[in-house]
Amino acid sequence: MGGKKQARLVKRSRNTYYGGTYEMWDIGDGRGIYVDYNPSICETMAFWYDMKRDIVKSWDELGVWYEDATGGKAIRELGYEPVEDER
């Protein structure tokens, strides 16, 4: 079936420090991706996230976008199909 790997949105909220949006995406097997947008410098960064321990696994960037890449854009560009459950 060779389709794209899926990433399921676990949380999307506002970063109270600088007002941007952050997201946590579950990619399976206890792994995740943390996506953080900083509007003061217009930059989005993505990092590996440990879903089991609920911490950023590495602060080495997976990707950097000089725009708001939340809402699935960063996840798609990292090769995943974003899945957002309707609530």
mmCIF file of C-alpha atoms in Angstrom:
data_model
loop_
_atom_site.group_PDB
_atom_site.id
_atom_site.type_symbol
_atom_site.label_atom_id
_atom_site.label_comp_id
_atom_site.label_asym_id
_atom_site.label_seq_id
_atom_site.Cartn_x
_atom_site.Cartn_y
_atom_site.Cartn_z
ATOM 1 C CA MET A 1 0.000 0.000 0.000
ATOM 2 C CA GLY A 2 2.953 2.454 -0.088
ATOM 3 C CA GLY A 3 0.989 5.614 0.839
ATOM 4 C CA LYS A 4 2.310 8.439 2.959
ATOM 5 C CA LYS A 5 2.930 7.842 6.625
ATOM 6 C CA GLN A 6 0.294 9.458 8.789
ATOM 7 C CA ALA A 7 0.732 11.944 11.616
ATOM 8 C CA ARG A 8 -2.184 12.410 13.998
ATOM 9 C CA LEU A 9 -2.671 15.792 15.652
ATOM 10 C CA VAL A 10 -2.595 15.342 19.432
ATOM 11 C CA LYS A 11 -2.592 18.954 20.570
ATOM 12 C CA ARG A 12 -2.729 22.447 19.116
ATOM 13 C CA SER A 13 -2.531 25.438 21.421
ATOM 14 C CA ARG A 14 -1.190 28.945 21.846
ATOM 15 C CA ASN A 15 2.334 29.460 23.143
ATOM 16 C CA THR A 16 1.802 31.917 26.013
ATOM 17 C CA TYR A 17 5.426 33.097 25.887
ATOM 18 C CA TYR A 18 5.349 34.722 22.435
ATOM 19 C CA GLY A 19 1.790 34.183 21.215
ATOM 20 C CA GLY A 20 2.434 31.713 18.436
ATOM 21 C CA THR A 21 0.837 28.345 17.802
ATOM 22 C CA TYR A 22 2.371 25.001 18.693
ATOM 23 C CA GLU A 23 1.293 21.503 17.680
ATOM 24 C CA MET A 24 2.165 17.975 18.742
ATOM 25 C CA TRP A 25 1.778 15.255 16.119
ATOM 26 C CA ASP A 26 1.866 11.515 16.889
ATOM 27 C CA ILE A 27 3.631 9.492 14.173
ATOM 28 C CA GLY A 28 3.366 6.131 15.971
ATOM 29 C CA ASP A 29 5.559 3.884 18.111
ATOM 30 C CA GLY A 30 5.822 6.545 20.842
ATOM 31 C CA ARG A 31 7.363 9.059 18.453
ATOM 32 C CA GLY A 32 6.075 12.463 17.569
ATOM 33 C CA ILE A 33 6.871 15.806 16.007
ATOM 34 C CA TYR A 34 6.596 19.133 17.837
ATOM 35 C CA VAL A 35 5.876 22.104 15.542
ATOM 36 C CA ASP A 36 6.259 25.634 16.942
ATOM 37 C CA TYR A 37 5.474 28.943 15.202
ATOM 38 C CA ASN A 38 6.994 32.183 16.517
ATOM 39 C CA PRO A 39 5.172 35.174 14.963
ATOM 40 C CA SER A 40 7.652 37.743 16.294
ATOM 41 C CA ILE A 41 10.319 36.413 13.896
ATOM 42 C CA CYS A 42 7.896 34.713 11.467
ATOM 43 C CA GLU A 43 9.529 31.288 11.835
ATOM 44 C CA THR A 44 8.219 27.758 12.337
ATOM 45 C CA MET A 45 10.480 24.989 13.606
ATOM 46 C CA ALA A 46 9.869 21.248 13.937
ATOM 47 C CA PHE A 47 11.558 18.892 16.422
ATOM 48 C CA TRP A 48 11.394 15.183 17.314
ATOM 49 C CA TYR A 49 9.048 14.578 20.258
ATOM 50 C CA ASP A 50 8.975 11.619 22.679
ATOM 51 C CA MET A 51 5.257 10.908 23.143
ATOM 52 C CA LYS A 52 5.811 8.414 25.993
ATOM 53 C CA ARG A 53 7.892 10.795 28.120
ATOM 54 C CA ASP A 54 6.045 13.920 26.891
ATOM 55 C CA ILE A 55 9.230 15.864 26.073
ATOM 56 C CA VAL A 56 11.098 17.201 23.061
ATOM 57 C CA LYS A 57 13.604 14.447 22.251
ATOM 58 C CA SER A 58 16.074 16.656 20.402
ATOM 59 C CA TRP A 59 16.331 20.396 19.842
ATOM 60 C CA ASP A 60 18.076 19.763 16.500
ATOM 61 C CA GLU A 61 15.602 21.068 13.934
ATOM 62 C CA LEU A 62 13.838 18.660 11.595
ATOM 63 C CA GLY A 63 12.797 21.631 9.520
ATOM 64 C CA VAL A 64 12.575 25.423 9.524
ATOM 65 C CA TRP A 65 10.038 27.539 7.622
ATOM 66 C CA TYR A 66 10.092 31.332 7.443
ATOM 67 C CA GLU A 67 6.299 31.518 7.617
ATOM 68 C CA ASP A 68 3.479 30.007 9.658
ATOM 69 C CA ALA A 69 3.761 26.312 8.787
ATOM 70 C CA THR A 70 1.281 25.065 11.389
ATOM 71 C CA GLY A 71 -2.043 23.517 10.398
ATOM 72 C CA GLY A 72 -0.361 20.538 8.732
ATOM 73 C CA LYS A 73 1.987 22.383 6.339
ATOM 74 C CA ALA A 74 5.192 21.420 8.181
ATOM 75 C CA ILE A 75 3.972 17.847 8.654
ATOM 76 C CA ARG A 76 3.187 17.472 4.935
ATOM 77 C CA GLU A 77 6.572 18.865 3.971
ATOM 78 C CA LEU A 78 8.234 16.369 6.326
ATOM 79 C CA GLY A 79 6.567 13.559 4.345
ATOM 80 C CA TYR A 80 3.517 12.792 6.496
ATOM 81 C CA GLU A 81 -0.205 12.925 5.834
ATOM 82 C CA PRO A 82 -1.777 15.064 8.588
ATOM 83 C CA VAL A 83 -4.839 13.586 10.299
ATOM 84 C CA GLU A 84 -6.959 15.842 12.483
ATOM 85 C CA ASP A 85 -9.822 14.183 14.326
ATOM 86 C CA GLU A 86 -13.062 16.110 14.279
ATOM 87 C CA ARG A 87 -14.177 16.933 17.803
#
